[in-house]
C-alpha atoms as an extended CHARMM CRD file, in Angstrom:
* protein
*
       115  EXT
         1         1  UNK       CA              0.0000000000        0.0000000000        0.0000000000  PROA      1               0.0000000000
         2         2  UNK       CA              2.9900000000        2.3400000000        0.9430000000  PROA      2               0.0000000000
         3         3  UNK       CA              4.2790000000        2.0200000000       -2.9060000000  PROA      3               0.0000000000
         4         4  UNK       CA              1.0010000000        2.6670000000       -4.6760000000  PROA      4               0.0000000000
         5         5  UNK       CA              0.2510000000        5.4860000000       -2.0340000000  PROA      5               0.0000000000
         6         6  UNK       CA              3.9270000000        7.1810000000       -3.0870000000  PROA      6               0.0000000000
         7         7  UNK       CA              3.1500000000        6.3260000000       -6.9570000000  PROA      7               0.0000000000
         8         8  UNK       CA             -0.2520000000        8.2090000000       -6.7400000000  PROA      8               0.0000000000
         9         9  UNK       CA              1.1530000000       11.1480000000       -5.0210000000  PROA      9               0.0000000000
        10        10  UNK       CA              3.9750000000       11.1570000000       -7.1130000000  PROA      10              0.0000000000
        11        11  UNK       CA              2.3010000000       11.3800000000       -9.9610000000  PROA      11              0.0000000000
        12        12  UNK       CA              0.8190000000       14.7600000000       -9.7670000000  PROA      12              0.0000000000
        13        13  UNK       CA              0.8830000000       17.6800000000       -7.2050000000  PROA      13              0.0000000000
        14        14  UNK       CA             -2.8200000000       18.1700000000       -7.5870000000  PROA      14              0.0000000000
        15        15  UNK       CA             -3.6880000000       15.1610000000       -5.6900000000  PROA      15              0.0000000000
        16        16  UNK       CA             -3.9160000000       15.2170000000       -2.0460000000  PROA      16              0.0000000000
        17        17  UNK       CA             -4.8000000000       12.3050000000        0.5500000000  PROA      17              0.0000000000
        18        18  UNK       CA             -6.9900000000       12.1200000000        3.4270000000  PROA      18              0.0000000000
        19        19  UNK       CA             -8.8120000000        9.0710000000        5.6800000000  PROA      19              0.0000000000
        20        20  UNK       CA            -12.2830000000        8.6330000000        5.0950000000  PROA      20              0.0000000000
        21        21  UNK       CA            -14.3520000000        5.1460000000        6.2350000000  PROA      21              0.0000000000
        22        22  UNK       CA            -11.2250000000        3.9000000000        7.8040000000  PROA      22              0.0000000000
        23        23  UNK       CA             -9.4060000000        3.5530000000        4.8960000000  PROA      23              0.0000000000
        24        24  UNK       CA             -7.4480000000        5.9230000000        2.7150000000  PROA      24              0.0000000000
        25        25  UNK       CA             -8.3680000000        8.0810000000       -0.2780000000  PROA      25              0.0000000000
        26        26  UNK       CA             -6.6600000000       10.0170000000       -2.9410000000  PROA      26              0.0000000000
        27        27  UNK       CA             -8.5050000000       13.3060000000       -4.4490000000  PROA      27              0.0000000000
        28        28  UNK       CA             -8.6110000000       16.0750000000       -7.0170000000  PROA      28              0.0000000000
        29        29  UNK       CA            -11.6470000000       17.9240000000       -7.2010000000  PROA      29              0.0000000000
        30        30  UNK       CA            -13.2330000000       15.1510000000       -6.1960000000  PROA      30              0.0000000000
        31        31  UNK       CA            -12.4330000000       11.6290000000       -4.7650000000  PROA      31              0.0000000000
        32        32  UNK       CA             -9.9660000000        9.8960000000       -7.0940000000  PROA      32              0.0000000000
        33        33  UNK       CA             -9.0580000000        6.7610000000       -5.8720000000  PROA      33              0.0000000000
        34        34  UNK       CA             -9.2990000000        4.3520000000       -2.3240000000  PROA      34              0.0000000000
        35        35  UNK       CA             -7.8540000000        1.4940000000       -1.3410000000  PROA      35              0.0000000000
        36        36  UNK       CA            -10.3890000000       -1.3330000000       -0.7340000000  PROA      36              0.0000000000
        37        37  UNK       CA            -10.1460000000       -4.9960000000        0.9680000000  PROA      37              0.0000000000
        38        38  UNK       CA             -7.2250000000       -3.5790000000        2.9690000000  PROA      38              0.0000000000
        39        39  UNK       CA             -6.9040000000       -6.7700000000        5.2170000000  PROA      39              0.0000000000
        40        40  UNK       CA             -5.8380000000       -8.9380000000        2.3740000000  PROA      40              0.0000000000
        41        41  UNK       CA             -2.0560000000       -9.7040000000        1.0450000000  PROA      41              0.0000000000
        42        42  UNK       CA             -3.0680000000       -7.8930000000       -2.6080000000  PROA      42              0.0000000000
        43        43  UNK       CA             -3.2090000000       -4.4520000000       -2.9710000000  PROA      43              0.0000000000
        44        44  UNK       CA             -7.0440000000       -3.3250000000       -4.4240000000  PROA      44              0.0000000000
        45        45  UNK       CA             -7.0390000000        0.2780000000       -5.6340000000  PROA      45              0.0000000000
        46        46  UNK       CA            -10.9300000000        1.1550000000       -6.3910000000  PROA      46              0.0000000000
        47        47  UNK       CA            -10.9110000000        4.3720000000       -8.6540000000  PROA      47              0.0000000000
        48        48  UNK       CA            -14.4670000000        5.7650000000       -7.3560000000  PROA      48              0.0000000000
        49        49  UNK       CA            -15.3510000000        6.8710000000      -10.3100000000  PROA      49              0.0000000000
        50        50  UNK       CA            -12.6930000000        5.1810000000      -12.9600000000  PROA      50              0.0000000000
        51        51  UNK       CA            -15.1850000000        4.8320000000      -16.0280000000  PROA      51              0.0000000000
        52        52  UNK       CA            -14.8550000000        8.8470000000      -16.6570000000  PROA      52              0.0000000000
        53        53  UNK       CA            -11.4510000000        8.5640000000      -16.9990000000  PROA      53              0.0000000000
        54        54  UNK       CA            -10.2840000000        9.0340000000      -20.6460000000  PROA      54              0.0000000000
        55        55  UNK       CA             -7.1280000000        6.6740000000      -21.8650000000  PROA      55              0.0000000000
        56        56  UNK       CA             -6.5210000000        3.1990000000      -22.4790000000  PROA      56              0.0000000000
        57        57  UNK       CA             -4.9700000000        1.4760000000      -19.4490000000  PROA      57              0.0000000000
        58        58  UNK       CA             -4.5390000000       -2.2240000000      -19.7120000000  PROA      58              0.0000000000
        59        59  UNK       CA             -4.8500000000       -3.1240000000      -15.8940000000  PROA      59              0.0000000000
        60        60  UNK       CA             -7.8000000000       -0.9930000000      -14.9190000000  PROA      60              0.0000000000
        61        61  UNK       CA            -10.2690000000       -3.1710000000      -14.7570000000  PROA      61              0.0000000000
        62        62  UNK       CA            -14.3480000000       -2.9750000000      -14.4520000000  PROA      62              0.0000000000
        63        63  UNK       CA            -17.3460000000       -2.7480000000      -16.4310000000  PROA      63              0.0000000000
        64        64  UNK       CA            -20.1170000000       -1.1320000000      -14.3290000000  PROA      64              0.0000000000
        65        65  UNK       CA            -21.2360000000        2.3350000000      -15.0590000000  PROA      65              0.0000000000
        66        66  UNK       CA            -18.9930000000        4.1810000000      -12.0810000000  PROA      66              0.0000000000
        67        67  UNK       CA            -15.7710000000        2.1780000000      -10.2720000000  PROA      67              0.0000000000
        68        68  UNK       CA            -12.6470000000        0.4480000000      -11.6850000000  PROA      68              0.0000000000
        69        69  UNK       CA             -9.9190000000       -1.4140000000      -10.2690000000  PROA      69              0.0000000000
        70        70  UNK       CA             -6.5220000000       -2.5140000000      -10.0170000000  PROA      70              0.0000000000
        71        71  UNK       CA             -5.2200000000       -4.6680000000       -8.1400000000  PROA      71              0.0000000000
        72        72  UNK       CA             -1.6190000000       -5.5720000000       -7.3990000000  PROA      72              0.0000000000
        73        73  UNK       CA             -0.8290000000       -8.8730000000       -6.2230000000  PROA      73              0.0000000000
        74        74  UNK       CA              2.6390000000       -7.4680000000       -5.0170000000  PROA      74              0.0000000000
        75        75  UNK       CA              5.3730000000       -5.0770000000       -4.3280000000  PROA      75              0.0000000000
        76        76  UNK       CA              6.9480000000       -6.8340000000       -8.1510000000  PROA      76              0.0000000000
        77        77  UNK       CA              3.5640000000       -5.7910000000       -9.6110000000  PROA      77              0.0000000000
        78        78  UNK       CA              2.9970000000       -2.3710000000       -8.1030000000  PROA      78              0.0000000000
        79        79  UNK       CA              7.1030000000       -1.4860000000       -9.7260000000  PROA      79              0.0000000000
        80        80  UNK       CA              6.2860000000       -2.9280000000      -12.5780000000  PROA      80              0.0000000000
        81        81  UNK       CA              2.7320000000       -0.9890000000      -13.1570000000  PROA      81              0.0000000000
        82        82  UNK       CA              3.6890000000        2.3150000000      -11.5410000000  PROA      82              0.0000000000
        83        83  UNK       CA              4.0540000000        3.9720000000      -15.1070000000  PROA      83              0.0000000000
        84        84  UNK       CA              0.3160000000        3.0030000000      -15.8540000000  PROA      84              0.0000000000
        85        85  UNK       CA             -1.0740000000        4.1770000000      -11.9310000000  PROA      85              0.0000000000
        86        86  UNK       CA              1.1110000000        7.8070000000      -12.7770000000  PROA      86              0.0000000000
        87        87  UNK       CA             -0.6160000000        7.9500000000      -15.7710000000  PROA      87              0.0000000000
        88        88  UNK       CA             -4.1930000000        7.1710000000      -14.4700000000  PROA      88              0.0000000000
        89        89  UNK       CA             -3.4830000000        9.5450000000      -11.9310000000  PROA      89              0.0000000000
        90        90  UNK       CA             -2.4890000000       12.2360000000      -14.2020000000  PROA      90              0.0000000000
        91        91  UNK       CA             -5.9290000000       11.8110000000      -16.5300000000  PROA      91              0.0000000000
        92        92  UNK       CA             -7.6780000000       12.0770000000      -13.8040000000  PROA      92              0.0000000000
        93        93  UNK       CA             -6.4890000000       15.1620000000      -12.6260000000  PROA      93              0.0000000000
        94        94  UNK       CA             -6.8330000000       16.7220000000      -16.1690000000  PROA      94              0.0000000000
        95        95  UNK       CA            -10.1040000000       15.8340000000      -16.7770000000  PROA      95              0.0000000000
        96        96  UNK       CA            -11.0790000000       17.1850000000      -13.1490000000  PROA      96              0.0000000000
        97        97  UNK       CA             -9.1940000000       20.3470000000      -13.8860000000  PROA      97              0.0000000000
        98        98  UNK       CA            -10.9860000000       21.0490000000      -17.7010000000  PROA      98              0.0000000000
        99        99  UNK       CA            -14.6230000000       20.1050000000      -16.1150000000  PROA      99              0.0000000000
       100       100  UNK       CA            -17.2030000000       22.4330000000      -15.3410000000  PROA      100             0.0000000000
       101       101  UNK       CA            -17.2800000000       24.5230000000      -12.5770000000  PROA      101             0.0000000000
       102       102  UNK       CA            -19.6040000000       22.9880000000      -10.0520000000  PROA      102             0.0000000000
       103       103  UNK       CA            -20.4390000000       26.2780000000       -8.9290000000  PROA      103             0.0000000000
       104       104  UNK       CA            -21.0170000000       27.8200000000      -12.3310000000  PROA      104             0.0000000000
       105       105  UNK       CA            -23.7080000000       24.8480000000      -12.9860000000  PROA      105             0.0000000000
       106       106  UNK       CA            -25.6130000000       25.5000000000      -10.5540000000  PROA      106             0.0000000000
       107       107  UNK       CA            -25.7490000000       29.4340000000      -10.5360000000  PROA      107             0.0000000000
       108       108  UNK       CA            -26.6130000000       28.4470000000      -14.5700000000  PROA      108             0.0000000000
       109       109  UNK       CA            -29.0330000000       25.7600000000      -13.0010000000  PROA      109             0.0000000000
       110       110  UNK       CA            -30.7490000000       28.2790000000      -10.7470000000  PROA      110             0.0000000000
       111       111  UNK       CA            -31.0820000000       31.2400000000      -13.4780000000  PROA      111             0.0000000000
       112       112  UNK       CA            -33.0970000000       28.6690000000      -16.0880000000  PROA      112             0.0000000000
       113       113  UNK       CA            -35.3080000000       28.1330000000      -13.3350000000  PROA      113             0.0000000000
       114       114  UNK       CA            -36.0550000000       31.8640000000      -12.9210000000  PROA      114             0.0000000000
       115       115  UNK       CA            -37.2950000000       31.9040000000      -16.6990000000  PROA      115             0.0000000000
């Protein structure tokens, strides 16, 4: 956990950590990433909200409409995928840095109603 925890914030100075639910999560404008089944030997990195994230990385894995994963099964794997995390990491924070202004949407939100 220590590795992917130094890859993620490593990656880009946007991201920030804090403790939430007992367990640890990483965020930019928004929750990025949290590790999940904590108590087991593998390392499970849920990124809350994964399928908006734009890119092609070959060991994110997950089909619903919100999460992905990765998983590490150990220190050999986290090294050897901590290119592909940084870069995760990374589109993440880019996309949360070009999307709208949650403010702005709802001051837009709240004028349309007025009409």
């Amino acid at each position: 956990m220590r590795r992917v925890r130094e890859i993620i914030l490593r990656a880009d100075r946007r991201l920030s950590e804090y403790v939430k639910h007992r367990t640890v999560i990483f965020a930019y404008e928004g929750d990025f990433a949290s590790f999940v089944q904590y108590n087991k030997p593998q390392v499970n990195l849920m990124l809350n909200r994964g399928a908006r994230i734009p890119g092609k990385f070959p060991h994110v894995e997950g089909s619903g409409p919100t999460a992905r994963f990765m998983r590490f099964k150990d220190l050999a794997e986290v090294d050897a995928r901590a290119d592909e995390l940084a870069r995760v990491a990374r589109a993440w924070c880019d996309l949360m840095a070009t999307a709208p202004n949650k403010a702005s949407r709802s001051r837009s939100t709240k004028a349309s109603q007025k009409r």
